[in-house]
Amino acid sequence: MPTLAKHTAEKNDPFEIHRKRLFDLRARLSGEMQNMADAALNQGRSESSSLPIHMADLGSDNFEQELTLTLVGSEKEVLNRIDFALERMRDGSYGKCEDCGKKIPETRLEAIPYTSVCVQCAELQEQNREEE
Ligand SMILES: [Zn+2]
């Protein structure tokens, strides 16, 4: 019996890998935020677990580096960006730069799957931030 093509065709999803990584990262960050909240309540209990997140199987060095840098910033913001990226996957705008509309290079998406801007626009945003 023929079935109508569903628009959630996972097989043809070009962003399946990124989606999985986003979900994975989101789960880790959510868990980590909870852990940190717990840790804040029980200060100094486990000194051996100083790593902010378990990174053993997260993939590329680039990704780990970015993630580490980002973790120093705001986990909450990253979570928001992950949700936003997943939202953009649903509406089909994922992979396009939010600012200039150009395609975000695959290598950048591999490094930061939750990014919504290209390298150039990200740098511009950084500069603007520094000028404030
Ligand atoms: Zn751009």
PDB file of C-alpha atoms and ligand atoms in Angstrom:
ATOM      1  CA  MET A   1       0.000   0.000   0.000  1.00  0.00           C
ATOM      2  CA  PRO A   2       1.539   3.321  -1.027  1.00  0.00           C
ATOM      3  CA  THR A   3       2.078   5.766   1.749  1.00  0.00           C
ATOM      4  CA  LEU A   4       2.270   9.477   1.297  1.00  0.00           C
ATOM      5  CA  ALA A   5       5.751  10.833   1.685  1.00  0.00           C
ATOM      6  CA  LYS A   6       6.109  12.191   5.130  1.00  0.00           C
ATOM      7  CA  HIS A   7       8.085  15.353   5.490  1.00  0.00           C
ATOM      8  CA  THR A   8       9.976  13.811   8.360  1.00  0.00           C
ATOM      9  CA  ALA A   9      11.939  11.482   6.100  1.00  0.00           C
ATOM     10  CA  GLU A  10      14.857  10.699   8.348  1.00  0.00           C
ATOM     11  CA  LYS A  11      16.669   8.806   5.606  1.00  0.00           C
ATOM     12  CA  ASN A  12      17.050  11.890   3.463  1.00  0.00           C
ATOM     13  CA  ASP A  13      17.862  14.186   6.314  1.00  0.00           C
ATOM     14  CA  PRO A  14      21.102  15.952   5.377  1.00  0.00           C
ATOM     15  CA  PHE A  15      21.524  17.130   8.936  1.00  0.00           C
ATOM     16  CA  GLU A  16      20.952  13.818  10.647  1.00  0.00           C
ATOM     17  CA  ILE A  17      24.490  13.701  12.040  1.00  0.00           C
ATOM     18  CA  HIS A  18      24.247  17.255  13.340  1.00  0.00           C
ATOM     19  CA  ARG A  19      20.836  16.578  14.784  1.00  0.00           C
ATOM     20  CA  LYS A  20      22.146  13.575  16.681  1.00  0.00           C
ATOM     21  CA  ARG A  21      25.072  15.569  17.995  1.00  0.00           C
ATOM     22  CA  LEU A  22      22.776  18.390  19.043  1.00  0.00           C
ATOM     23  CA  PHE A  23      20.534  16.024  20.937  1.00  0.00           C
ATOM     24  CA  ASP A  24      23.556  14.372  22.497  1.00  0.00           C
ATOM     25  CA  LEU A  25      25.100  17.670  23.467  1.00  0.00           C
ATOM     26  CA  ARG A  26      21.804  18.935  24.802  1.00  0.00           C
ATOM     27  CA  ALA A  27      21.390  15.867  26.984  1.00  0.00           C
ATOM     28  CA  ARG A  28      24.927  16.274  28.298  1.00  0.00           C
ATOM     29  CA  LEU A  29      24.518  19.958  28.985  1.00  0.00           C
ATOM     30  CA  SER A  30      21.170  19.502  30.667  1.00  0.00           C
ATOM     31  CA  GLY A  31      22.628  16.767  32.827  1.00  0.00           C
ATOM     32  CA  GLU A  32      25.708  18.814  33.460  1.00  0.00           C
ATOM     33  CA  MET A  33      23.738  21.851  34.537  1.00  0.00           C
ATOM     34  CA  GLN A  34      21.885  19.680  36.983  1.00  0.00           C
ATOM     35  CA  ASN A  35      25.177  18.233  38.213  1.00  0.00           C
ATOM     36  CA  MET A  36      26.619  21.687  38.668  1.00  0.00           C
ATOM     37  CA  ALA A  37      23.582  22.796  40.575  1.00  0.00           C
ATOM     38  CA  ASP A  38      24.006  19.745  42.770  1.00  0.00           C
ATOM     39  CA  ALA A  39      27.712  20.396  43.097  1.00  0.00           C
ATOM     40  CA  ALA A  40      27.054  23.963  44.128  1.00  0.00           C
ATOM     41  CA  LEU A  41      24.863  22.651  46.901  1.00  0.00           C
ATOM     42  CA  ASN A  42      27.433  20.075  47.978  1.00  0.00           C
ATOM     43  CA  GLN A  43      30.603  22.042  47.552  1.00  0.00           C
ATOM     44  CA  GLY A  44      33.934  20.250  47.609  1.00  0.00           C
ATOM     45  CA  ARG A  45      32.579  16.754  47.813  1.00  0.00           C
ATOM     46  CA  SER A  46      34.256  15.222  44.774  1.00  0.00           C
ATOM     47  CA  GLU A  47      37.488  16.896  43.840  1.00  0.00           C
ATOM     48  CA  SER A  48      38.478  14.225  41.348  1.00  0.00           C
ATOM     49  CA  SER A  49      35.763  15.124  38.822  1.00  0.00           C
ATOM     50  CA  SER A  50      37.086  18.493  37.772  1.00  0.00           C
ATOM     51  CA  LEU A  51      36.177  18.139  34.096  1.00  0.00           C
ATOM     52  CA  PRO A  52      33.084  20.184  33.347  1.00  0.00           C
ATOM     53  CA  ILE A  53      31.717  17.516  31.028  1.00  0.00           C
ATOM     54  CA  HIS A  54      32.604  14.040  29.877  1.00  0.00           C
ATOM     55  CA  MET A  55      34.140  14.526  26.460  1.00  0.00           C
ATOM     56  CA  ALA A  56      35.549  11.130  25.613  1.00  0.00           C
ATOM     57  CA  ASP A  57      33.344  10.416  22.616  1.00  0.00           C
ATOM     58  CA  LEU A  58      32.338  13.831  21.390  1.00  0.00           C
ATOM     59  CA  GLY A  59      34.357  13.729  18.181  1.00  0.00           C
ATOM     60  CA  SER A  60      36.737  16.227  16.664  1.00  0.00           C
ATOM     61  CA  ASP A  61      39.299  18.240  18.562  1.00  0.00           C
ATOM     62  CA  ASN A  62      37.792  21.390  17.146  1.00  0.00           C
ATOM     63  CA  PHE A  63      34.447  20.497  18.541  1.00  0.00           C
ATOM     64  CA  GLU A  64      35.866  19.729  21.967  1.00  0.00           C
ATOM     65  CA  GLN A  65      37.802  22.954  21.984  1.00  0.00           C
ATOM     66  CA  GLU A  66      34.793  25.002  20.998  1.00  0.00           C
ATOM     67  CA  LEU A  67      32.675  23.197  23.505  1.00  0.00           C
ATOM     68  CA  THR A  68      35.189  23.788  26.265  1.00  0.00           C
ATOM     69  CA  LEU A  69      35.379  27.458  25.445  1.00  0.00           C
ATOM     70  CA  THR A  70      31.641  27.673  25.326  1.00  0.00           C
ATOM     71  CA  LEU A  71      31.231  25.882  28.617  1.00  0.00           C
ATOM     72  CA  VAL A  72      33.370  28.520  30.231  1.00  0.00           C
ATOM     73  CA  GLY A  73      30.754  30.952  28.996  1.00  0.00           C
ATOM     74  CA  SER A  74      27.134  30.111  29.527  1.00  0.00           C
ATOM     75  CA  GLU A  75      25.705  26.598  29.381  1.00  0.00           C
ATOM     76  CA  LYS A  76      22.244  28.041  29.399  1.00  0.00           C
ATOM     77  CA  GLU A  77      22.977  30.106  26.323  1.00  0.00           C
ATOM     78  CA  VAL A  78      24.336  27.053  24.537  1.00  0.00           C
ATOM     79  CA  LEU A  79      21.215  25.109  25.414  1.00  0.00           C
ATOM     80  CA  ASN A  80      19.125  27.912  23.950  1.00  0.00           C
ATOM     81  CA  ARG A  81      21.236  27.869  20.812  1.00  0.00           C
ATOM     82  CA  ILE A  82      20.885  24.099  20.516  1.00  0.00           C
ATOM     83  CA  ASP A  83      17.107  24.409  20.770  1.00  0.00           C
ATOM     84  CA  PHE A  84      17.181  27.190  18.216  1.00  0.00           C
ATOM     85  CA  ALA A  85      19.264  25.071  15.858  1.00  0.00           C
ATOM     86  CA  LEU A  86      16.829  22.168  16.186  1.00  0.00           C
ATOM     87  CA  GLU A  87      14.006  24.596  15.499  1.00  0.00           C
ATOM     88  CA  ARG A  88      15.820  25.776  12.403  1.00  0.00           C
ATOM     89  CA  MET A  89      16.206  22.168  11.252  1.00  0.00           C
ATOM     90  CA  ARG A  90      12.449  21.831  11.432  1.00  0.00           C
ATOM     91  CA  ASP A  91      11.714  24.956   9.431  1.00  0.00           C
ATOM     92  CA  GLY A  92      14.502  24.232   6.957  1.00  0.00           C
ATOM     93  CA  SER A  93      16.713  27.217   7.666  1.00  0.00           C
ATOM     94  CA  TYR A  94      19.403  25.207   9.438  1.00  0.00           C
ATOM     95  CA  GLY A  95      22.786  25.477   7.731  1.00  0.00           C
ATOM     96  CA  LYS A  96      22.137  28.961   6.422  1.00  0.00           C
ATOM     97  CA  CYS A  97      23.665  32.024   8.015  1.00  0.00           C
ATOM     98  CA  GLU A  98      21.131  33.978   9.999  1.00  0.00           C
ATOM     99  CA  ASP A  99      22.773  37.279   9.136  1.00  0.00           C
ATOM    100  CA  CYS A 100      23.913  37.112   5.522  1.00  0.00           C
ATOM    101  CA  GLY A 101      21.910  34.106   4.344  1.00  0.00           C
ATOM    102  CA  LYS A 102      24.912  32.268   2.945  1.00  0.00           C
ATOM    103  CA  LYS A 103      25.401  28.578   3.425  1.00  0.00           C
ATOM    104  CA  ILE A 104      27.365  27.762   6.566  1.00  0.00           C
ATOM    105  CA  PRO A 105      30.281  25.490   5.623  1.00  0.00           C
ATOM    106  CA  GLU A 106      29.875  21.858   6.628  1.00  0.00           C
ATOM    107  CA  THR A 107      33.159  21.974   8.534  1.00  0.00           C
ATOM    108  CA  ARG A 108      31.813  24.763  10.703  1.00  0.00           C
ATOM    109  CA  LEU A 109      28.613  22.862  11.401  1.00  0.00           C
ATOM    110  CA  GLU A 110      30.737  19.879  12.346  1.00  0.00           C
ATOM    111  CA  ALA A 111      32.703  22.024  14.763  1.00  0.00           C
ATOM    112  CA  ILE A 112      29.725  23.902  16.191  1.00  0.00           C
ATOM    113  CA  PRO A 113      26.491  22.156  15.206  1.00  0.00           C
ATOM    114  CA  TYR A 114      24.406  24.750  17.042  1.00  0.00           C
ATOM    115  CA  THR A 115      25.821  27.770  15.242  1.00  0.00           C
ATOM    116  CA  SER A 116      23.400  29.942  13.293  1.00  0.00           C
ATOM    117  CA  VAL A 117      25.881  32.243  11.567  1.00  0.00           C
ATOM    118  CA  CYS A 118      28.845  31.814   9.226  1.00  0.00           C
ATOM    119  CA  VAL A 119      32.441  32.449  10.266  1.00  0.00           C
ATOM    120  CA  GLN A 120      32.479  35.998   8.895  1.00  0.00           C
ATOM    121  CA  CYS A 121      29.298  37.036  10.664  1.00  0.00           C
ATOM    122  CA  ALA A 122      30.423  35.355  13.882  1.00  0.00           C
ATOM    123  CA  GLU A 123      33.614  37.387  13.756  1.00  0.00           C
ATOM    124  CA  LEU A 124      31.649  40.560  13.131  1.00  0.00           C
ATOM    125  CA  GLN A 125      29.461  39.777  16.114  1.00  0.00           C
ATOM    126  CA  GLU A 126      32.551  39.226  18.238  1.00  0.00           C
ATOM    127  CA  GLN A 127      33.964  42.563  17.154  1.00  0.00           C
ATOM    128  CA  ASN A 128      30.720  44.339  17.897  1.00  0.00           C
ATOM    129  CA  ARG A 129      30.641  42.734  21.290  1.00  0.00           C
ATOM    130  CA  GLU A 130      34.157  43.907  22.050  1.00  0.00           C
ATOM    131  CA  GLU A 131      33.342  47.432  21.011  1.00  0.00           C
ATOM    132  CA  GLU A 132      30.572  47.732  23.522  1.00  0.00           C
TER     133      GLU A 132
HETATM  134 ZN    ZN B   1      27.011  35.214   7.478  1.00  0.00          ZN
END
